[in-house]
Structures are given as C-alpha cells and as structure tokens.
mmCIF file of N, CA, C and O in Angstrom:
data_model
loop_
_atom_site.group_PDB
_atom_site.id
_atom_site.type_symbol
_atom_site.label_atom_id
_atom_site.label_comp_id
_atom_site.label_asym_id
_atom_site.label_seq_id
_atom_site.Cartn_x
_atom_site.Cartn_y
_atom_site.Cartn_z
ATOM 1 N N MET A 1 -18.880 -72.915 -9.806
ATOM 2 C CA MET A 1 -18.219 -72.194 -10.871
ATOM 3 C C MET A 1 -16.721 -72.441 -10.753
ATOM 4 O O MET A 1 -16.179 -72.498 -9.657
ATOM 5 N N ARG A 2 -16.076 -72.556 -11.882
ATOM 6 C CA ARG A 2 -14.617 -72.677 -11.886
ATOM 7 C C ARG A 2 -13.999 -71.328 -11.520
ATOM 8 O O ARG A 2 -14.497 -70.278 -11.951
ATOM 9 N N PRO A 3 -12.911 -71.327 -10.776
ATOM 10 C CA PRO A 3 -12.241 -70.055 -10.481
ATOM 11 C C PRO A 3 -11.832 -69.305 -11.745
ATOM 12 O O PRO A 3 -11.909 -68.080 -11.786
ATOM 13 N N SER A 4 -11.429 -70.008 -12.794
ATOM 14 C CA SER A 4 -11.049 -69.327 -14.042
ATOM 15 C C SER A 4 -12.253 -68.614 -14.665
ATOM 16 O O SER A 4 -12.118 -67.527 -15.226
ATOM 17 N N ASP A 5 -13.440 -69.227 -14.569
ATOM 18 C CA ASP A 5 -14.653 -68.577 -15.080
ATOM 19 C C ASP A 5 -14.999 -67.346 -14.248
ATOM 20 O O ASP A 5 -15.422 -66.326 -14.779
ATOM 21 N N LEU A 6 -14.812 -67.460 -12.949
ATOM 22 C CA LEU A 6 -15.053 -66.324 -12.058
ATOM 23 C C LEU A 6 -14.102 -65.178 -12.396
ATOM 24 O O LEU A 6 -14.515 -64.018 -12.471
ATOM 25 N N ALA A 7 -12.841 -65.502 -12.637
ATOM 26 C CA ALA A 7 -11.855 -64.482 -12.989
ATOM 27 C C ALA A 7 -12.243 -63.789 -14.287
ATOM 28 O O ALA A 7 -12.215 -62.556 -14.381
ATOM 29 N N ALA A 8 -12.629 -64.567 -15.287
ATOM 30 C CA ALA A 8 -13.006 -63.987 -16.577
ATOM 31 C C ALA A 8 -14.248 -63.116 -16.453
ATOM 32 O O ALA A 8 -14.318 -62.031 -17.026
ATOM 33 N N ARG A 9 -15.209 -63.581 -15.682
ATOM 34 C CA ARG A 9 -16.458 -62.834 -15.527
ATOM 35 C C ARG A 9 -16.235 -61.491 -14.856
ATOM 36 O O ARG A 9 -16.854 -60.492 -15.201
ATOM 37 N N ASP A 10 -15.350 -61.473 -13.866
ATOM 38 C CA ASP A 10 -15.140 -60.248 -13.100
ATOM 39 C C ASP A 10 -13.939 -59.428 -13.558
ATOM 40 O O ASP A 10 -13.620 -58.407 -12.959
ATOM 41 N N GLY A 11 -13.244 -59.889 -14.615
ATOM 42 C CA GLY A 11 -12.127 -59.123 -15.151
ATOM 43 C C GLY A 11 -10.880 -59.150 -14.299
ATOM 44 O O GLY A 11 -10.098 -58.194 -14.315
ATOM 45 N N HIS A 12 -10.679 -60.224 -13.561
ATOM 46 C CA HIS A 12 -9.488 -60.368 -12.730
ATOM 47 C C HIS A 12 -8.588 -61.441 -13.326
ATOM 48 O O HIS A 12 -9.024 -62.271 -14.112
ATOM 49 N N ASP A 13 -7.332 -61.459 -12.900
ATOM 50 C CA ASP A 13 -6.446 -62.496 -13.393
ATOM 51 C C ASP A 13 -6.635 -63.766 -12.573
ATOM 52 O O ASP A 13 -7.015 -63.722 -11.400
ATOM 53 N N VAL A 14 -6.388 -64.905 -13.193
ATOM 54 C CA VAL A 14 -6.628 -66.210 -12.571
ATOM 55 C C VAL A 14 -5.801 -66.409 -11.297
ATOM 56 O O VAL A 14 -6.344 -66.883 -10.287
ATOM 57 N N PRO A 15 -4.507 -66.064 -11.274
ATOM 58 C CA PRO A 15 -3.747 -66.276 -10.034
ATOM 59 C C PRO A 15 -4.322 -65.524 -8.822
ATOM 60 O O PRO A 15 -4.368 -66.066 -7.718
ATOM 61 N N THR A 16 -4.780 -64.305 -9.047
ATOM 62 C CA THR A 16 -5.359 -63.529 -7.939
ATOM 63 C C THR A 16 -6.626 -64.198 -7.429
ATOM 64 O O THR A 16 -6.813 -64.363 -6.217
ATOM 65 N N VAL A 17 -7.498 -64.594 -8.346
ATOM 66 C CA VAL A 17 -8.741 -65.254 -7.947
ATOM 67 C C VAL A 17 -8.431 -66.581 -7.264
ATOM 68 O O VAL A 17 -9.052 -66.921 -6.252
ATOM 69 N N SER A 18 -7.454 -67.316 -7.754
ATOM 70 C CA SER A 18 -7.094 -68.604 -7.156
ATOM 71 C C SER A 18 -6.628 -68.425 -5.709
ATOM 72 O O SER A 18 -6.987 -69.216 -4.835
ATOM 73 N N ARG A 19 -5.840 -67.393 -5.454
ATOM 74 C CA ARG A 19 -5.389 -67.120 -4.074
ATOM 75 C C ARG A 19 -6.570 -66.774 -3.177
ATOM 76 O O ARG A 19 -6.665 -67.247 -2.042
ATOM 77 N N ARG A 20 -7.463 -65.944 -3.696
ATOM 78 C CA ARG A 20 -8.635 -65.563 -2.897
ATOM 79 C C ARG A 20 -9.533 -66.764 -2.631
ATOM 80 O O ARG A 20 -10.045 -66.933 -1.524
ATOM 81 N N VAL A 21 -9.735 -67.593 -3.655
ATOM 82 C CA VAL A 21 -10.547 -68.802 -3.487
ATOM 83 C C VAL A 21 -9.915 -69.718 -2.440
ATOM 84 O O VAL A 21 -10.606 -70.229 -1.558
ATOM 85 N N ALA A 22 -8.607 -69.908 -2.520
ATOM 86 C CA ALA A 22 -7.918 -70.778 -1.555
ATOM 87 C C ALA A 22 -8.113 -70.266 -0.130
ATOM 88 O O ALA A 22 -8.365 -71.051 0.792
ATOM 89 N N ALA A 23 -8.027 -68.953 0.057
ATOM 90 C CA ALA A 23 -8.213 -68.382 1.394
ATOM 91 C C ALA A 23 -9.639 -68.607 1.887
ATOM 92 O O ALA A 23 -9.851 -68.937 3.066
ATOM 93 N N LEU A 24 -10.620 -68.476 1.011
ATOM 94 C CA LEU A 24 -12.017 -68.675 1.408
ATOM 95 C C LEU A 24 -12.326 -70.148 1.652
ATOM 96 O O LEU A 24 -13.132 -70.479 2.526
ATOM 97 N N VAL A 25 -11.671 -71.030 0.924
ATOM 98 C CA VAL A 25 -11.809 -72.469 1.187
ATOM 99 C C VAL A 25 -11.212 -72.780 2.558
ATOM 100 O O VAL A 25 -11.813 -73.515 3.360
ATOM 101 N N ASP A 26 -10.033 -72.217 2.848
ATOM 102 C CA ASP A 26 -9.392 -72.439 4.155
ATOM 103 C C ASP A 26 -10.266 -71.965 5.310
ATOM 104 O O ASP A 26 -10.284 -72.571 6.373
ATOM 105 N N ARG A 27 -11.003 -70.890 5.105
ATOM 106 C CA ARG A 27 -11.901 -70.370 6.148
ATOM 107 C C ARG A 27 -13.190 -71.176 6.253
ATOM 108 O O ARG A 27 -13.966 -70.997 7.180
ATOM 109 N N GLY A 28 -13.425 -72.009 5.248
ATOM 110 C CA GLY A 28 -14.648 -72.803 5.256
ATOM 111 C C GLY A 28 -15.838 -72.097 4.642
ATOM 112 O O GLY A 28 -16.971 -72.547 4.768
ATOM 113 N N TRP A 29 -15.598 -70.992 3.942
ATOM 114 C CA TRP A 29 -16.689 -70.219 3.359
ATOM 115 C C TRP A 29 -17.034 -70.683 1.947
ATOM 116 O O TRP A 29 -18.118 -70.393 1.455
ATOM 117 N N LEU A 30 -16.088 -71.350 1.292
ATOM 118 C CA LEU A 30 -16.324 -71.947 -0.020
ATOM 119 C C LEU A 30 -16.040 -73.438 0.063
ATOM 120 O O LEU A 30 -15.175 -73.865 0.830
ATOM 121 N N ALA A 31 -16.770 -74.204 -0.719
ATOM 122 C CA ALA A 31 -16.539 -75.644 -0.822
ATOM 123 C C ALA A 31 -16.007 -75.928 -2.225
ATOM 124 O O ALA A 31 -16.495 -75.365 -3.207
ATOM 125 N N ARG A 32 -15.013 -76.787 -2.293
ATOM 126 C CA ARG A 32 -14.399 -77.151 -3.560
ATOM 127 C C ARG A 32 -14.870 -78.538 -3.958
ATOM 128 O O ARG A 32 -14.850 -79.452 -3.132
ATOM 129 N N THR A 33 -15.288 -78.702 -5.220
ATOM 130 C CA THR A 33 -15.695 -80.014 -5.723
ATOM 131 C C THR A 33 -15.047 -80.237 -7.085
ATOM 132 O O THR A 33 -14.794 -79.272 -7.823
ATOM 133 N N PRO A 34 -14.784 -81.500 -7.438
ATOM 134 C CA PRO A 34 -14.195 -81.762 -8.760
ATOM 135 C C PRO A 34 -15.150 -81.336 -9.867
ATOM 136 O O PRO A 34 -16.368 -81.443 -9.726
ATOM 137 N N ASP A 35 -14.589 -80.852 -10.957
ATOM 138 C CA ASP A 35 -15.399 -80.480 -12.120
ATOM 139 C C ASP A 35 -15.745 -81.766 -12.867
ATOM 140 O O ASP A 35 -14.849 -82.482 -13.300
ATOM 141 N N PRO A 36 -17.023 -82.079 -13.026
ATOM 142 C CA PRO A 36 -17.397 -83.331 -13.676
ATOM 143 C C PRO A 36 -16.995 -83.397 -15.147
ATOM 144 O O PRO A 36 -16.866 -84.484 -15.708
ATOM 145 N N GLN A 37 -16.753 -82.245 -15.772
ATOM 146 C CA GLN A 37 -16.373 -82.223 -17.182
ATOM 147 C C GLN A 37 -14.858 -82.265 -17.397
ATOM 148 O O GLN A 37 -14.406 -82.534 -18.497
ATOM 149 N N ASP A 38 -14.093 -81.976 -16.354
ATOM 150 C CA ASP A 38 -12.631 -81.940 -16.470
ATOM 151 C C ASP A 38 -12.036 -82.326 -15.126
ATOM 152 O O ASP A 38 -12.042 -81.536 -14.191
ATOM 153 N N GLY A 39 -11.535 -83.530 -15.038
ATOM 154 C CA GLY A 39 -11.007 -84.049 -13.777
ATOM 155 C C GLY A 39 -9.829 -83.277 -13.223
ATOM 156 O O GLY A 39 -9.490 -83.406 -12.051
ATOM 157 N N ARG A 40 -9.179 -82.459 -14.055
ATOM 158 C CA ARG A 40 -8.041 -81.663 -13.575
ATOM 159 C C ARG A 40 -8.494 -80.390 -12.894
ATOM 160 O O ARG A 40 -7.741 -79.765 -12.158
ATOM 161 N N ALA A 41 -9.727 -79.971 -13.151
ATOM 162 C CA ALA A 41 -10.240 -78.701 -12.639
ATOM 163 C C ALA A 41 -11.189 -78.936 -11.473
ATOM 164 O O ALA A 41 -11.576 -80.069 -11.188
ATOM 165 N N PHE A 42 -11.538 -77.859 -10.800
ATOM 166 C CA PHE A 42 -12.516 -77.938 -9.713
ATOM 167 C C PHE A 42 -13.449 -76.752 -9.792
ATOM 168 O O PHE A 42 -13.189 -75.767 -10.465
ATOM 169 N N ARG A 43 -14.554 -76.900 -9.118
ATOM 170 C CA ARG A 43 -15.544 -75.831 -9.002
ATOM 171 C C ARG A 43 -15.633 -75.415 -7.541
ATOM 172 O O ARG A 43 -15.338 -76.202 -6.658
ATOM 173 N N VAL A 44 -16.072 -74.202 -7.332
ATOM 174 C CA VAL A 44 -16.290 -73.721 -5.971
ATOM 175 C C VAL A 44 -17.715 -73.208 -5.855
ATOM 176 O O VAL A 44 -18.318 -72.765 -6.830
ATOM 177 N N ALA A 45 -18.240 -73.325 -4.661
ATOM 178 C CA ALA A 45 -19.571 -72.824 -4.344
ATOM 179 C C ALA A 45 -19.567 -72.416 -2.883
ATOM 180 O O ALA A 45 -18.712 -72.856 -2.102
ATOM 181 N N LEU A 46 -20.521 -71.582 -2.520
ATOM 182 C CA LEU A 46 -20.641 -71.206 -1.112
ATOM 183 C C LEU A 46 -20.903 -72.453 -0.267
ATOM 184 O O LEU A 46 -21.726 -73.302 -0.630
ATOM 185 N N SER A 47 -20.211 -72.548 0.842
ATOM 186 C CA SER A 47 -20.504 -73.598 1.811
ATOM 187 C C SER A 47 -21.671 -73.125 2.676
ATOM 188 O O SER A 47 -22.109 -71.973 2.572
ATOM 189 N N ASP A 48 -22.158 -73.990 3.532
ATOM 190 C CA ASP A 48 -23.219 -73.571 4.450
ATOM 191 C C ASP A 48 -22.740 -72.414 5.316
ATOM 192 O O ASP A 48 -23.477 -71.442 5.537
ATOM 193 N N GLU A 49 -21.488 -72.495 5.794
ATOM 194 C CA GLU A 49 -20.934 -71.411 6.609
ATOM 195 C C GLU A 49 -20.795 -70.134 5.780
ATOM 196 O O GLU A 49 -21.096 -69.036 6.257
ATOM 197 N N GLY A 50 -20.350 -70.261 4.539
ATOM 198 C CA GLY A 50 -20.228 -69.100 3.663
ATOM 199 C C GLY A 50 -21.571 -68.447 3.401
ATOM 200 O O GLY A 50 -21.695 -67.223 3.406
ATOM 201 N N ARG A 51 -22.577 -69.271 3.175
ATOM 202 C CA ARG A 51 -23.929 -68.751 2.951
ATOM 203 C C ARG A 51 -24.424 -68.023 4.204
ATOM 204 O O ARG A 51 -24.999 -66.935 4.121
ATOM 205 N N HIS A 52 -24.175 -68.614 5.371
ATOM 206 C CA HIS A 52 -24.582 -67.987 6.633
ATOM 207 C C HIS A 52 -23.887 -66.635 6.796
ATOM 208 O O HIS A 52 -24.528 -65.629 7.146
ATOM 209 N N ARG A 53 -22.598 -66.589 6.545
ATOM 210 C CA ARG A 53 -21.849 -65.333 6.701
ATOM 211 C C ARG A 53 -22.304 -64.283 5.699
ATOM 212 O O ARG A 53 -22.385 -63.096 6.015
ATOM 213 N N LEU A 54 -22.586 -64.709 4.477
ATOM 214 C CA LEU A 54 -23.068 -63.778 3.457
ATOM 215 C C LEU A 54 -24.396 -63.158 3.877
ATOM 216 O O LEU A 54 -24.582 -61.938 3.814
ATOM 217 N N HIS A 55 -25.329 -63.992 4.336
ATOM 218 C CA HIS A 55 -26.631 -63.478 4.774
ATOM 219 C C HIS A 55 -26.483 -62.560 5.984
ATOM 220 O O HIS A 55 -27.143 -61.518 6.062
ATOM 221 N N ALA A 56 -25.618 -62.932 6.910
ATOM 222 C CA ALA A 56 -25.399 -62.098 8.096
ATOM 223 C C ALA A 56 -24.823 -60.738 7.703
ATOM 224 O O ALA A 56 -25.241 -59.694 8.227
ATOM 225 N N GLU A 57 -23.882 -60.720 6.767
ATOM 226 C CA GLU A 57 -23.285 -59.465 6.314
ATOM 227 C C GLU A 57 -24.316 -58.597 5.598
ATOM 228 O O GLU A 57 -24.392 -57.394 5.825
ATOM 229 N N ARG A 58 -25.124 -59.213 4.747
ATOM 230 C CA ARG A 58 -26.166 -58.454 4.050
ATOM 231 C C ARG A 58 -27.176 -57.874 5.037
ATOM 232 O O ARG A 58 -27.591 -56.720 4.899
ATOM 233 N N ASP A 59 -27.562 -58.660 6.028
ATOM 234 C CA ASP A 59 -28.494 -58.169 7.047
ATOM 235 C C ASP A 59 -27.903 -57.000 7.823
ATOM 236 O O ASP A 59 -28.589 -56.005 8.082
ATOM 237 N N ALA A 60 -26.619 -57.101 8.192
ATOM 238 C CA ALA A 60 -25.969 -56.028 8.942
ATOM 239 C C ALA A 60 -25.910 -54.744 8.106
ATOM 240 O O ALA A 60 -26.192 -53.650 8.610
ATOM 241 N N ARG A 61 -25.565 -54.881 6.824
ATOM 242 C CA ARG A 61 -25.509 -53.701 5.953
ATOM 243 C C ARG A 61 -26.893 -53.084 5.782
ATOM 244 O O ARG A 61 -27.036 -51.865 5.782
ATOM 245 N N ALA A 62 -27.902 -53.907 5.631
ATOM 246 C CA ALA A 62 -29.270 -53.396 5.484
ATOM 247 C C ALA A 62 -29.694 -52.622 6.725
ATOM 248 O O ALA A 62 -30.335 -51.567 6.614
ATOM 249 N N ARG A 63 -29.328 -53.139 7.911
ATOM 250 C CA ARG A 63 -29.670 -52.428 9.157
ATOM 251 C C ARG A 63 -28.970 -51.075 9.217
ATOM 252 O O ARG A 63 -29.569 -50.068 9.608
ATOM 253 N N ILE A 64 -27.704 -51.032 8.821
ATOM 254 C CA ILE A 64 -26.957 -49.771 8.843
ATOM 255 C C ILE A 64 -27.598 -48.766 7.893
ATOM 256 O O ILE A 64 -27.827 -47.601 8.250
ATOM 257 N N ILE A 65 -27.893 -49.206 6.680
ATOM 258 C CA ILE A 65 -28.498 -48.296 5.696
ATOM 259 C C ILE A 65 -29.860 -47.810 6.174
ATOM 260 O O ILE A 65 -30.181 -46.621 6.070
ATOM 261 N N THR A 66 -30.660 -48.717 6.720
ATOM 262 C CA THR A 66 -31.976 -48.337 7.242
ATOM 263 C C THR A 66 -31.827 -47.295 8.348
ATOM 264 O O THR A 66 -32.555 -46.293 8.374
ATOM 265 N N ASP A 67 -30.883 -47.506 9.248
ATOM 266 C CA ASP A 67 -30.660 -46.555 10.341
ATOM 267 C C ASP A 67 -30.201 -45.198 9.827
ATOM 268 O O ASP A 67 -30.672 -44.155 10.287
ATOM 269 N N VAL A 68 -29.288 -45.203 8.863
ATOM 270 C CA VAL A 68 -28.763 -43.947 8.326
ATOM 271 C C VAL A 68 -29.858 -43.167 7.599
ATOM 272 O O VAL A 68 -29.975 -41.950 7.740
ATOM 273 N N LEU A 69 -30.673 -43.883 6.831
ATOM 274 C CA LEU A 69 -31.713 -43.203 6.041
ATOM 275 C C LEU A 69 -32.934 -42.798 6.864
ATOM 276 O O LEU A 69 -33.787 -42.044 6.369
ATOM 277 N N ALA A 70 -33.015 -43.238 8.094
ATOM 278 C CA ALA A 70 -34.191 -42.956 8.918
ATOM 279 C C ALA A 70 -34.451 -41.450 9.070
ATOM 280 O O ALA A 70 -35.604 -41.031 9.152
ATOM 281 N N ASP A 71 -33.404 -40.657 9.081
ATOM 282 C CA ASP A 71 -33.558 -39.211 9.265
ATOM 283 C C ASP A 71 -33.544 -38.434 7.956
ATOM 284 O O ASP A 71 -33.619 -37.209 7.965
ATOM 285 N N TRP A 72 -33.418 -39.113 6.838
ATOM 286 C CA TRP A 72 -33.392 -38.431 5.542
ATOM 287 C C TRP A 72 -34.809 -38.059 5.118
ATOM 288 O O TRP A 72 -35.753 -38.819 5.328
ATOM 289 N N PRO A 73 -34.952 -36.918 4.454
ATOM 290 C CA PRO A 73 -36.261 -36.565 3.890
ATOM 291 C C PRO A 73 -36.636 -37.545 2.773
ATOM 292 O O PRO A 73 -35.768 -38.057 2.063
ATOM 293 N N GLN A 74 -37.940 -37.771 2.603
ATOM 294 C CA GLN A 74 -38.413 -38.710 1.585
ATOM 295 C C GLN A 74 -37.950 -38.324 0.185
ATOM 296 O O GLN A 74 -37.640 -39.200 -0.626
ATOM 297 N N ASP A 75 -37.882 -37.045 -0.112
ATOM 298 C CA ASP A 75 -37.421 -36.613 -1.436
ATOM 299 C C ASP A 75 -35.967 -37.035 -1.683
ATOM 300 O O ASP A 75 -35.609 -37.433 -2.790
ATOM 301 N N ASP A 76 -35.144 -36.937 -0.663
ATOM 302 C CA ASP A 76 -33.748 -37.355 -0.799
ATOM 303 C C ASP A 76 -33.645 -38.871 -1.011
ATOM 304 O O ASP A 76 -32.837 -39.342 -1.808
ATOM 305 N N ILE A 77 -34.468 -39.618 -0.303
ATOM 306 C CA ILE A 77 -34.471 -41.074 -0.459
ATOM 307 C C ILE A 77 -34.930 -41.449 -1.867
ATOM 308 O O ILE A 77 -34.353 -42.337 -2.511
ATOM 309 N N ALA A 78 -35.937 -40.748 -2.376
ATOM 310 C CA ALA A 78 -36.417 -41.009 -3.736
ATOM 311 C C ALA A 78 -35.326 -40.691 -4.762
ATOM 312 O O ALA A 78 -35.123 -41.447 -5.722
ATOM 313 N N THR A 79 -34.612 -39.582 -4.564
ATOM 314 C CA THR A 79 -33.512 -39.224 -5.471
ATOM 315 C C THR A 79 -32.412 -40.270 -5.419
ATOM 316 O O THR A 79 -31.888 -40.696 -6.457
ATOM 317 N N LEU A 80 -32.073 -40.706 -4.223
ATOM 318 C CA LEU A 80 -31.058 -41.751 -4.070
ATOM 319 C C LEU A 80 -31.480 -43.024 -4.794
ATOM 320 O O LEU A 80 -30.678 -43.628 -5.518
ATOM 321 N N ALA A 81 -32.722 -43.415 -4.644
ATOM 322 C CA ALA A 81 -33.221 -44.629 -5.297
ATOM 323 C C ALA A 81 -33.132 -44.506 -6.820
ATOM 324 O O ALA A 81 -32.710 -45.447 -7.508
ATOM 325 N N THR A 82 -33.490 -43.349 -7.340
ATOM 326 C CA THR A 82 -33.411 -43.118 -8.781
ATOM 327 C C THR A 82 -31.965 -43.213 -9.270
ATOM 328 O O THR A 82 -31.678 -43.856 -10.283
ATOM 329 N N LEU A 83 -31.058 -42.588 -8.545
ATOM 330 C CA LEU A 83 -29.650 -42.611 -8.943
ATOM 331 C C LEU A 83 -29.047 -44.013 -8.811
ATOM 332 O O LEU A 83 -28.244 -44.422 -9.655
ATOM 333 N N LEU A 84 -29.442 -44.751 -7.794
ATOM 334 C CA LEU A 84 -28.942 -46.121 -7.648
ATOM 335 C C LEU A 84 -29.467 -47.020 -8.769
ATOM 336 O O LEU A 84 -28.733 -47.886 -9.273
ATOM 337 N N ASP A 85 -30.715 -46.818 -9.163
ATOM 338 C CA ASP A 85 -31.254 -47.570 -10.303
ATOM 339 C C ASP A 85 -30.457 -47.263 -11.570
ATOM 340 O O ASP A 85 -30.115 -48.161 -12.345
ATOM 341 N N ARG A 86 -30.151 -46.000 -11.769
ATOM 342 C CA ARG A 86 -29.366 -45.605 -12.950
ATOM 343 C C ARG A 86 -27.976 -46.217 -12.904
ATOM 344 O O ARG A 86 -27.479 -46.742 -13.907
ATOM 345 N N LEU A 87 -27.336 -46.141 -11.758
ATOM 346 C CA LEU A 87 -26.003 -46.726 -11.603
ATOM 347 C C LEU A 87 -26.033 -48.228 -11.879
ATOM 348 O O LEU A 87 -25.193 -48.761 -12.606
ATOM 349 N N SER A 88 -27.012 -48.902 -11.320
ATOM 350 C CA SER A 88 -27.133 -50.349 -11.512
ATOM 351 C C SER A 88 -27.310 -50.701 -12.986
ATOM 352 O O SER A 88 -26.683 -51.636 -13.495
ATOM 353 N N ALA A 89 -28.148 -49.953 -13.687
ATOM 354 C CA ALA A 89 -28.368 -50.201 -15.117
ATOM 355 C C ALA A 89 -27.095 -49.948 -15.918
ATOM 356 O O ALA A 89 -26.754 -50.732 -16.817
ATOM 357 N N ASP A 90 -26.372 -48.880 -15.585
ATOM 358 C CA ASP A 90 -25.133 -48.578 -16.299
ATOM 359 C C ASP A 90 -24.056 -49.631 -16.042
ATOM 360 O O ASP A 90 -23.321 -50.015 -16.951
ATOM 361 N N VAL A 91 -23.963 -50.106 -14.819
ATOM 362 C CA VAL A 91 -22.998 -51.163 -14.500
ATOM 363 C C VAL A 91 -23.363 -52.447 -15.238
ATOM 364 O O VAL A 91 -22.504 -53.110 -15.813
ATOM 365 N N ALA A 92 -24.646 -52.782 -15.258
ATOM 366 C CA ALA A 92 -25.085 -53.986 -15.972
ATOM 367 C C ALA A 92 -24.761 -53.878 -17.455
ATOM 368 O O ALA A 92 -24.284 -54.841 -18.069
ATOM 369 N N ALA A 93 -24.980 -52.723 -18.042
ATOM 370 C CA ALA A 93 -24.672 -52.527 -19.461
ATOM 371 C C ALA A 93 -23.171 -52.623 -19.708
ATOM 372 O O ALA A 93 -22.734 -53.216 -20.697
ATOM 373 N N ALA A 94 -22.378 -52.064 -18.811
ATOM 374 C CA ALA A 94 -20.925 -52.106 -18.970
ATOM 375 C C ALA A 94 -20.396 -53.530 -18.877
ATOM 376 O O ALA A 94 -19.422 -53.878 -19.537
ATOM 377 N N ARG A 95 -21.048 -54.359 -18.073
ATOM 378 C CA ARG A 95 -20.595 -55.747 -17.922
ATOM 379 C C ARG A 95 -20.812 -56.545 -19.197
ATOM 380 O O ARG A 95 -20.179 -57.560 -19.398
ATOM 381 N N LEU A 96 -21.716 -56.092 -20.044
ATOM 382 C CA LEU A 96 -21.974 -56.789 -21.315
ATOM 383 C C LEU A 96 -20.870 -56.486 -22.330
ATOM 384 O O LEU A 96 -20.717 -57.208 -23.306
ATOM 385 N N GLU A 97 -20.107 -55.428 -22.083
ATOM 386 C CA GLU A 97 -19.013 -55.072 -22.969
ATOM 387 C C GLU A 97 -17.772 -55.863 -22.576
ATOM 388 O O GLU A 97 -17.630 -56.270 -21.413
ATOM 389 N N PRO A 98 -16.861 -56.113 -23.497
ATOM 390 C CA PRO A 98 -15.635 -56.836 -23.144
ATOM 391 C C PRO A 98 -14.865 -56.081 -22.057
ATOM 392 O O PRO A 98 -14.825 -54.848 -22.050
ATOM 393 N N VAL A 99 -14.263 -56.828 -21.153
ATOM 394 C CA VAL A 99 -13.474 -56.228 -20.088
ATOM 395 C C VAL A 99 -12.110 -55.848 -20.659
ATOM 396 O O VAL A 99 -11.447 -56.684 -21.263
ATOM 397 N N PRO A 100 -11.712 -54.579 -20.533
ATOM 398 C CA PRO A 100 -10.400 -54.182 -21.083
ATOM 399 C C PRO A 100 -9.273 -54.896 -20.352
ATOM 400 O O PRO A 100 -9.371 -55.193 -19.155
ATOM 401 N N GLU A 101 -8.210 -55.178 -21.083
ATOM 402 C CA GLU A 101 -7.028 -55.799 -20.489
ATOM 403 C C GLU A 101 -6.419 -54.830 -19.495
ATOM 404 O O GLU A 101 -6.338 -53.626 -19.746
ATOM 405 N N ARG A 102 -5.957 -55.363 -18.373
ATOM 406 C CA ARG A 102 -5.281 -54.521 -17.390
ATOM 407 C C ARG A 102 -3.802 -54.437 -17.737
ATOM 408 O O ARG A 102 -3.206 -55.435 -18.096
ATOM 409 N N THR A 103 -3.278 -53.244 -17.622
ATOM 410 C CA THR A 103 -1.851 -53.085 -17.865
ATOM 411 C C THR A 103 -1.138 -52.931 -16.540
ATOM 412 O O THR A 103 -1.665 -52.309 -15.613
ATOM 413 N N PRO A 104 0.037 -53.536 -16.420
ATOM 414 C CA PRO A 104 0.772 -53.419 -15.155
ATOM 415 C C PRO A 104 1.104 -51.974 -14.849
ATOM 416 O O PRO A 104 1.381 -51.190 -15.754
ATOM 417 N N ALA A 105 1.070 -51.630 -13.580
ATOM 418 C CA ALA A 105 1.369 -50.253 -13.161
ATOM 419 C C ALA A 105 2.849 -49.998 -13.188
ATOM 420 O O ALA A 105 3.684 -50.817 -13.137
#
C-alpha cells in the first residue's frame, strides 16, 4: 500500500504517516518497494520481521486478556463480548463515512 493511501484510509496527514513509515522501514518491520504504476512512488508492506513482531504482539495481548478474564464470571464475559461486537460494528460503520478534516489545535 502507498503511504498516502494509508494516510487517507486512516484519516491521518501524509507527512505524519511518512515519518512513521520511515521509522518502521529503518527498524526492518516494513519493506519498501517501487510502485509499478508510478515510478516516483513506493509501496510498503510488512517485512518478515514485521510480520513476526506483529504475531508475537498479538499472541502476548491474547495471553494477557485470557489471564485477566480467567477470574471473570461467564455472564460478565458474555456482556463484554456483546459490547465489543457492538463497538466493532459501530466503528466499521463510522469508517464508511467520510473522515472529518482535522483542525489545528
């Protein structure tokens, strides 16, 4: 994906995303390749190291959540699941709407 497309999709400005992408490329977590449709642009994708780190982070978070919820009553877990489903649906619906312009603080 082009960094500009990533910025537009997530409602961020291009310079901020470009700085973040550059830092992740420097760490080896993203790989940069030329855009075949525009020689002036480039695309980024997870590198093997980035993919490994992403999976490791997701696994660590899953273990923490599993440990925390181990002592919760089943009714509370069911309520949490229902509310998370609702939140996820609302966020997905909001993403379909145009992202409002950010105004400087």
